[in-house]
PDB file of C-alpha atoms in Angstrom:
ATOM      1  CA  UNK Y   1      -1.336   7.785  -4.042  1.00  0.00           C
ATOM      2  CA  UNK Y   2      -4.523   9.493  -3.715  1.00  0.00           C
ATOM      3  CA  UNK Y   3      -6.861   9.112  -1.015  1.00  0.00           C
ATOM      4  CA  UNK Y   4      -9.918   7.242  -2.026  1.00  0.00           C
ATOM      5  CA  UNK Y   5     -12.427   4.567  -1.031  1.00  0.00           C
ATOM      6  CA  UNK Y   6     -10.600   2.331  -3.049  1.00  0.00           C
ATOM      7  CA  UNK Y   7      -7.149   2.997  -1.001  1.00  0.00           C
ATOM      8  CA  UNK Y   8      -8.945   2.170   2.202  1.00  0.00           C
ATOM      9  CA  UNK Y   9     -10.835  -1.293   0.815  1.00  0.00           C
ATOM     10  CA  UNK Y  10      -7.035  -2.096  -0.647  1.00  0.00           C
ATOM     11  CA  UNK Y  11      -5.141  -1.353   3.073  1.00  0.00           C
ATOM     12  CA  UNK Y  12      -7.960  -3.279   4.715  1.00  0.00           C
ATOM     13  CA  UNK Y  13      -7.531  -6.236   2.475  1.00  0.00           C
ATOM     14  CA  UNK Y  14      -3.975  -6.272   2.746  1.00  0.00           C
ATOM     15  CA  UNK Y  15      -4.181  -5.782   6.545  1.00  0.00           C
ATOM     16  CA  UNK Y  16      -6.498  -9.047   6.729  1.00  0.00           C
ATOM     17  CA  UNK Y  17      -4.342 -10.734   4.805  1.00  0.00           C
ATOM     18  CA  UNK Y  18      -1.046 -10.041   7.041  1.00  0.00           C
ATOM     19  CA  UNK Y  19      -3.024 -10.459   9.880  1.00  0.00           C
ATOM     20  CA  UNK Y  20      -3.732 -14.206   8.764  1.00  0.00           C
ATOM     21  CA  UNK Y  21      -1.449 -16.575  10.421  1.00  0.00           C
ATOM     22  CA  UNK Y  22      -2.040 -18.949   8.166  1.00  0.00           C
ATOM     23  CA  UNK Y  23      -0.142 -17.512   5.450  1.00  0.00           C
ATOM     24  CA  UNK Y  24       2.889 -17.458   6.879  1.00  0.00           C
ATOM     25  CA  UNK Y  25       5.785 -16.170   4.828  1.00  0.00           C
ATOM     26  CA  UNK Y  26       3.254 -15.632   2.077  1.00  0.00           C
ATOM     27  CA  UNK Y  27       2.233 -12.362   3.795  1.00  0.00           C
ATOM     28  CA  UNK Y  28       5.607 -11.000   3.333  1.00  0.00           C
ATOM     29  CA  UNK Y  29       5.335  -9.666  -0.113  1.00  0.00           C
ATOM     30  CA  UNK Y  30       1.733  -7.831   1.585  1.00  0.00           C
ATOM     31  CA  UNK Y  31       3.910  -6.075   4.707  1.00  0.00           C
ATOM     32  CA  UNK Y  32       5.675  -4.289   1.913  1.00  0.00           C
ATOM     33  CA  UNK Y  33       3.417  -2.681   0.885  1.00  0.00           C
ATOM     34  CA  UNK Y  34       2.597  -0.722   3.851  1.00  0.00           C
ATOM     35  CA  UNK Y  35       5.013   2.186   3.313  1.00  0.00           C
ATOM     36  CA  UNK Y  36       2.402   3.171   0.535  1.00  0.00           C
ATOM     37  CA  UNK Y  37      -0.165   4.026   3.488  1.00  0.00           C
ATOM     38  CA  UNK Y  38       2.100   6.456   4.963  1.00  0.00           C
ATOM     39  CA  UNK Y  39      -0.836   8.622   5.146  1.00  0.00           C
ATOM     40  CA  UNK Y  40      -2.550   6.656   7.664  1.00  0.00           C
ATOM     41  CA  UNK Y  41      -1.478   7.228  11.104  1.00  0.00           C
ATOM     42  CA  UNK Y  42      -2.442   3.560  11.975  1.00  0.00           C
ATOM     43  CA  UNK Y  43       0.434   2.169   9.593  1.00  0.00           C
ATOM     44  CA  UNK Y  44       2.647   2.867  12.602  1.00  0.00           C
ATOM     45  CA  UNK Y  45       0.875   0.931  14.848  1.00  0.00           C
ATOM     46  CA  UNK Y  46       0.397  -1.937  12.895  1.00  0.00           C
ATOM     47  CA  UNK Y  47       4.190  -2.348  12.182  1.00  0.00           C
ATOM     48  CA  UNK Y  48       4.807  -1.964  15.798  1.00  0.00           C
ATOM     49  CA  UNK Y  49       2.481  -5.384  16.274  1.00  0.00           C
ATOM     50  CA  UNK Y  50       4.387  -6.954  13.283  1.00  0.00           C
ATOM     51  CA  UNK Y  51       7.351  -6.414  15.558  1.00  0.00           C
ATOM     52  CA  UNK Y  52       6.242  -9.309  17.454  1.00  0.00           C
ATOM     53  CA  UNK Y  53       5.309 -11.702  14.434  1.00  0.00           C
ATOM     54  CA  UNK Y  54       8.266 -14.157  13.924  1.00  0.00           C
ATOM     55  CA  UNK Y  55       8.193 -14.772   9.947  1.00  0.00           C
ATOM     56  CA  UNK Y  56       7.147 -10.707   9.211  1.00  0.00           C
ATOM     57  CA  UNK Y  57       9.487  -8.680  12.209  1.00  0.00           C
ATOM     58  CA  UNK Y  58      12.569  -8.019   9.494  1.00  0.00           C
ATOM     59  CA  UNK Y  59       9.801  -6.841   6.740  1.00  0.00           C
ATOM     60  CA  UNK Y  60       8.172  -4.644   9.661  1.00  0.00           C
ATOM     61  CA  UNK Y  61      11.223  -2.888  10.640  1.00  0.00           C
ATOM     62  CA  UNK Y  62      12.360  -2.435   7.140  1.00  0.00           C
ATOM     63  CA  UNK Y  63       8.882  -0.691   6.315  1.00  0.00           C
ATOM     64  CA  UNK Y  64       9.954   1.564   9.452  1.00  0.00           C
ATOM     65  CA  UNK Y  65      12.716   2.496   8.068  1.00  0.00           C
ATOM     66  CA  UNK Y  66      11.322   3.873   4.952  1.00  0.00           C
ATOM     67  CA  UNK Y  67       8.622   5.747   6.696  1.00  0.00           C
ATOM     68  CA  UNK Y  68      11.588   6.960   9.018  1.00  0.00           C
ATOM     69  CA  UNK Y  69      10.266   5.999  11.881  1.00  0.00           C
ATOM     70  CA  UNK Y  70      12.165   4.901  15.000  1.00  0.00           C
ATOM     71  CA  UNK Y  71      10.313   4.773  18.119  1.00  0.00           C
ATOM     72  CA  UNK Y  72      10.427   0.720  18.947  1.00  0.00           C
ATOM     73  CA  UNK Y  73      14.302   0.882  20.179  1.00  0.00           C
ATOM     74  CA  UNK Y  74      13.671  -1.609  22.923  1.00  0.00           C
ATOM     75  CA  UNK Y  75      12.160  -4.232  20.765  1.00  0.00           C
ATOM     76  CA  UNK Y  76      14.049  -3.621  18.097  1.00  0.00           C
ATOM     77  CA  UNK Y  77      17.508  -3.859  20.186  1.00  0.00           C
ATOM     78  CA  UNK Y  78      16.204  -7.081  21.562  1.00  0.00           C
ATOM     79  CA  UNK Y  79      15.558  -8.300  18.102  1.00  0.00           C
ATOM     80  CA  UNK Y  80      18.925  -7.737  17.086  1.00  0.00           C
ATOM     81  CA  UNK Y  81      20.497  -9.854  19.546  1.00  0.00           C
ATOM     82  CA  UNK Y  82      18.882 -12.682  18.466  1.00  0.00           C
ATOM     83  CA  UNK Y  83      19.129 -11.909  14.535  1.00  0.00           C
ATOM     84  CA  UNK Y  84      21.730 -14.258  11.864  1.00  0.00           C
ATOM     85  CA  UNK Y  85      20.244 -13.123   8.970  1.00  0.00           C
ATOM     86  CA  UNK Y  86      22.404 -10.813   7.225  1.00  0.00           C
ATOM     87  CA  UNK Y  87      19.863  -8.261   5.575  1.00  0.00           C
ATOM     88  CA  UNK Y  88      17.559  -8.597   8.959  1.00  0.00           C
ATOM     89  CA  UNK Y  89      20.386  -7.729  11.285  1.00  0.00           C
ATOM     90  CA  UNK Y  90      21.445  -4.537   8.979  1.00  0.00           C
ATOM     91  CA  UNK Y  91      17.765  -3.171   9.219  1.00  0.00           C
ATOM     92  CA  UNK Y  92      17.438  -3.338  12.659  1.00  0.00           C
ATOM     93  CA  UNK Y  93      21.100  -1.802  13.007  1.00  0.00           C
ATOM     94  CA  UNK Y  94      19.940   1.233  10.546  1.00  0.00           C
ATOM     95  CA  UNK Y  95      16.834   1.580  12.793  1.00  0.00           C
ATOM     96  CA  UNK Y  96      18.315   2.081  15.744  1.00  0.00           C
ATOM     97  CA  UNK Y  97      21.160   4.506  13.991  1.00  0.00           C
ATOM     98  CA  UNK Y  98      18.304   7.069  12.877  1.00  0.00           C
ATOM     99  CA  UNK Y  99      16.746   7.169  16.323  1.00  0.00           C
ATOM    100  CA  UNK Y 100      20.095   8.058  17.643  1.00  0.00           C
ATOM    101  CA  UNK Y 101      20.674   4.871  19.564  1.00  0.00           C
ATOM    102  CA  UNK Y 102      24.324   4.475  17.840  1.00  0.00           C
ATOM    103  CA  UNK Y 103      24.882   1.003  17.966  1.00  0.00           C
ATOM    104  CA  UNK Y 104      27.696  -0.691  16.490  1.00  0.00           C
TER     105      UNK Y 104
END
């Protein structure tokens, strides 16, 4: 994606939007989006918040992971030993693989 006014009026849109608690899950589909960004430094950051959002935490970390970033190793461990779902659980697991915490 190119840089443009456009991109930033989209990101702060979707930003508002996943920032509305209101929404709930709805804002799920929006956190994917994020990895598109990847050329805002910021993008980190706001995963790293989403960390600590209940319905958005497995989207978050999954968005991480395609960014390959892997700094939130506390969190995330502490996360995973709380997590049932399946797809959650394997996220957080590949997370924490990549930022050479091997965990098992």
């Amino acid at each position: 994606m190119k840089k443009n006014n456009r991109n930033d009026l989209l990101l702060q849109e979707i930003l508002t939007i996943v920032q509305t608690k209101k929404y709930r899950k709805g804002r799920e589909s929006f956190v994917m989006l994020l990895h598109y960004f990847s050329d805002i430094p910021s993008i980190v950051n706001v995963l790293g918040i989403l960390l600590e959002d209940n319905d958005l935490y497995g989207f978050a970390v999954k968005e991480l992971n395609k960014l390959k970033f892997y700094r939130y190793t506390e969190k995330i461990k502490s996360l995973l030993e709380n997590e049932k779902t399946g797809w959650i659980k394997r996220e957080l697991k590949r997370n924490l693989q990549n930022a050479g915490c091997i965990y098992e």
